[in-house]
Amino acid sequence: MAITYDELPNSAYLDLTSYRGNAPLPTATGLNQSFSFNVALVMERANEPTALLEADWASRQAQLETLKSNNTLWSTYGADPTAYQQVRTELTNLGFTLFPEGNNQQYVSSAESRTVWVMVDQTNFHTLFGNFLHKGLDEQGNDVTFWQDNLNLPDTLTSRGVKGVMFDTGDFASLLAAAPGGTGVDLPQDGQSPGNSLPRAGQIYPNDLAAIYNYPFNSETTRDWWKAVATAPIGLIEPNMGTAVEASLHKTFAQLADEYRQSLPDVHLDQPGTYVNVAPGGAANDSSGERSLDVSIVTTASPTSTVILYAGSGDAQGARSVVFTAYQAAIWDETNNPAVVSSSFRDYPHIAPGSPFDFAYRELFVDAVLRNITMVNAVGDGGSGDQFANGLTNVDTMHASPYSIVAGGSSLSSQQAATDDPTLQGIAKSATAGNLPTIWNLVEGGLKHLPTADTLTTNERLIETVWNSYFVYGKDIVDQYNNGGGFQQNFAAAGGVDPSQPQPSYQTDFGLHLATSDPSALPGRGVPDVAALAGGNSRYIVTGSDMSGTGSGAGTSAAAPMWSALVAQFDAVFRDQGLPHLGYMNDLLYTAAAIAPASFNDITLGNNTSSFLYGGHYLTPSASGSTATVNVTPTGWGYEAGTGYDLATGLGTPNGLLLARALTAIAHEQTSFGSVDHVVQVDAAGDFSTAVSETLLIQTTSNAAATVDVITGSDLQSFASGPSAAYAWTSLLAQQSLQSNFDPNLVRLFDKQAQGTLAQAETQAGDSLAVFVDGTEAGAPQVKMTTPFGFVDFASGSGDGGVRVARPVAVAETVGGADNQQAVVRVRQNGEDSLAVTFYKVDDFNGAIGGLNPGDAGYAAAAQGRAYQFAGGATSLAGPGYGNYTQAMLQGVNAGDHVAMSLVNQSSGATFWAFSQANEQVGGQSVGHLWSYGLNTWGWEDTRGGGDHDFNDLIVQLDFTSASGHGWLV
Ligand SMILES: [Ca+2]
Ligand SMILES: [Ca+2]
Ligand SMILES: [Ca+2]
């Protein structure tokens, strides 16, 4: 029977194994006439879910819910069921043995998963692929099995939609060449990045780290909840292992995991955990440090989550448990239904774009979106070069899906650790000595308490830096103890740009323009998205590799389960507030960072540089060696941590509670308040306008004196602004200060720092809006993310000046659009006078009350008549005193209420309004007293005439959602 083949584009051997590699195919020394493995053929979808994937989170959830309730989700987005059966029949007719259909088999094979698994060997590889496997030697002299040219498939398969291929085999490895005369850089001696040079790393239990990261159920203020609140099931990718343990231990996996839980000091985690094994193909391995990290972390950070371990295809019938098979088992597990799936394993890390292998992996993560699963991946531990000696920066393409949260790695140092780390000593000393710039940077990184000589032993987190445990001694690139390590081992956080795919919309909407730092400067998907402790100055206390006893673990393989445990807690909060599972939520994370920057501890110090070529006069250990024996040439391309998002640590490490509040607020806004006009609209041409008549705060922030022009409709306002003071309050600091355990000493340390000029504009519906800084029109890179939440930041091209346009009025976006709700009011005082704040309902974004406008006679009385009551009946909330914090519950808030506020300075007797026309005048100009600090957060200036202009005398936040359900986030 003659078979007609279609060539598969971009399906060369190097497309599977060595994207951006620098080695040629080996010379064939003969056919490989003895092999056997299993192959996935992956079909296209009946329809493309493009619209669903590009919609916002709430719309995705609504579309999924509709498709599920109509029972049409998989007939729409799986393979065409008829074509799927035809593919199976064709393969059978060609003589192939197929694995049985079903989602709970050794291999997942179904129309929904679009996958058929077949066995191939030397007798029929050519029948399937129209090609042969050859034997040869790579440039390092290793045996290689490979094919030449592209693969093909019978046209009877391609015509029915087979497009993807994945091999369950370990036979195919990356190829790299030595580069004679490669351009090298000289590396500094000792630690390659600050913050990883503590002579002996600290040790931390995962639950204690969860408390440091302020997880909603583990935080300092909520420590009882982590053992009680039911959190979502977590799937762990554990290829060829599942729950297998050594028989000689005479204990079950559950007994061993529970012994570890019980070994946690002081917390009495005595209740047993729930562990589920999914290993229909068996499992040959019973020991792995990766599994120890995964299990130990999730079962103690979120101990009520069921832990499901996926062994993938196992080892029966020629299976090799490539990670792909375990992913499929997890994504299609309709019995245990994990809400989160965490993976730290990798296979085929360098797949080329446009290849059938890329199709298989890319669509696998889309399947996870459709199954409403949050995917979390470790970014990898090979630094910027990703252990791939092509001289460039690399990331694992299969771990860089835009539909997965990619977790990078930090090194965490306490004040004591920083004091003992020669690379952090200067920072520790400056901080203890009260050096303002140092402390300011530490607070941006999430510091909550003023470091002093007295706080040296509190073990509190002082600083996090990029995890990078590469050390150089002479010409050896090794670990700190010159015992292994180096560029080919797991010793530094990966991270960078994956040019095999476009930059995702959430990174674009966050204002990023990412490109590789190597000379190719290619744009693409930036990773990681986020970070958590991976190693360096702190390591995790986890079980031993065989699940018995305790040992020490590290790697971004720990950051991924830390984030998975956090997502499992978020999921519990979402369910408690009547929201669906989070599922694919990357866009929510970036939006949270844009509107509530205190949701993340920003890491600004360190690098992950490790790009290299083979050959040259440096030496580094082999992948498993303990001495430096492999010649390499460092090429010096990598990524530095910096302010905000960076390609070494993403958005940063979590402040779990603040992030949970932001995520739920975003979810409710998208779910229930789509009809509320955003503060600023932007059209396809990038022009701005206002949809409604509204009063806007115009806030200038700049390093130097600036001239600002604001055009609204036919009005032009021009004003000069002096430079902002060095420590003028930011949204980040204002929101951080609204934590009850944030140190009043830190609050007062940064008092009396003047903001730039505050102006006010009043717009009509449909008015155009344009902002110029020093004559240059300013863009608004994050407008899409922030405008639903009442503010937009305009930035000039030069980057040293910006203007925030913000509403002084909150919209009560309550849970489910419900009326008569409670709102949490959080207050931090950084003024010395006696203050009180009142909230009242207004009719519109201009503050009108029944026809009275701010500044009209009788407005104050009308406002008092519209005042909300606090629990207890009062209509004003007294400030807690200089530096201090308080919170209270506002009653009777209805969905969509426009909430305004006023401030009384009881020391001076003055009352101030959010609308400047109602305030005093200086030089004929009304004085503004309110400054926006992001998501429903504002700061008051409490002094007539503008005082010191620091707008932090009373920081006030309204939270319309956290009191719902059990109120866990209050
Ligand atoms: Ca950063
Ligand atoms: Ca002030
Ligand atoms: Ca102040």
mmCIF file of C-alpha atoms and ligand atoms in Angstrom, residues 750-753 829-832 882 940-942 948 950-954, ligand 3:
data_model
loop_
_atom_site.group_PDB
_atom_site.id
_atom_site.type_symbol
_atom_site.label_atom_id
_atom_site.label_comp_id
_atom_site.label_asym_id
_atom_site.label_seq_id
_atom_site.Cartn_x
_atom_site.Cartn_y
_atom_site.Cartn_z
ATOM 1 C CA PHE A 750 9.268 59.153 55.813
ATOM 2 C CA ASP A 751 7.025 62.030 56.920
ATOM 3 C CA LYS A 752 6.975 65.572 55.524
ATOM 4 C CA GLN A 753 8.148 64.588 52.040
ATOM 5 C CA GLN A 829 -1.964 58.423 60.079
ATOM 6 C CA ASN A 830 1.228 60.276 59.260
ATOM 7 C CA GLY A 831 0.212 63.690 60.544
ATOM 8 C CA GLU A 832 0.587 65.008 64.050
ATOM 9 C CA TYR A 882 0.796 59.893 64.571
ATOM 10 C CA TRP A 940 -4.954 63.614 52.842
ATOM 11 C CA GLU A 941 -2.977 66.779 53.394
ATOM 12 C CA ASP A 942 -4.280 68.086 56.732
ATOM 13 C CA ASP A 948 4.055 70.473 53.759
ATOM 14 C CA ASP A 950 3.050 65.433 51.701
ATOM 15 C CA PHE A 951 -0.481 64.019 51.349
ATOM 16 C CA ASN A 952 0.115 61.287 53.892
ATOM 17 C CA ASP A 953 -1.326 62.860 57.011
ATOM 18 C CA LEU A 954 -4.156 60.361 56.784
HETATM 19 CA CA CA B 3 2.598 64.030 56.998
#
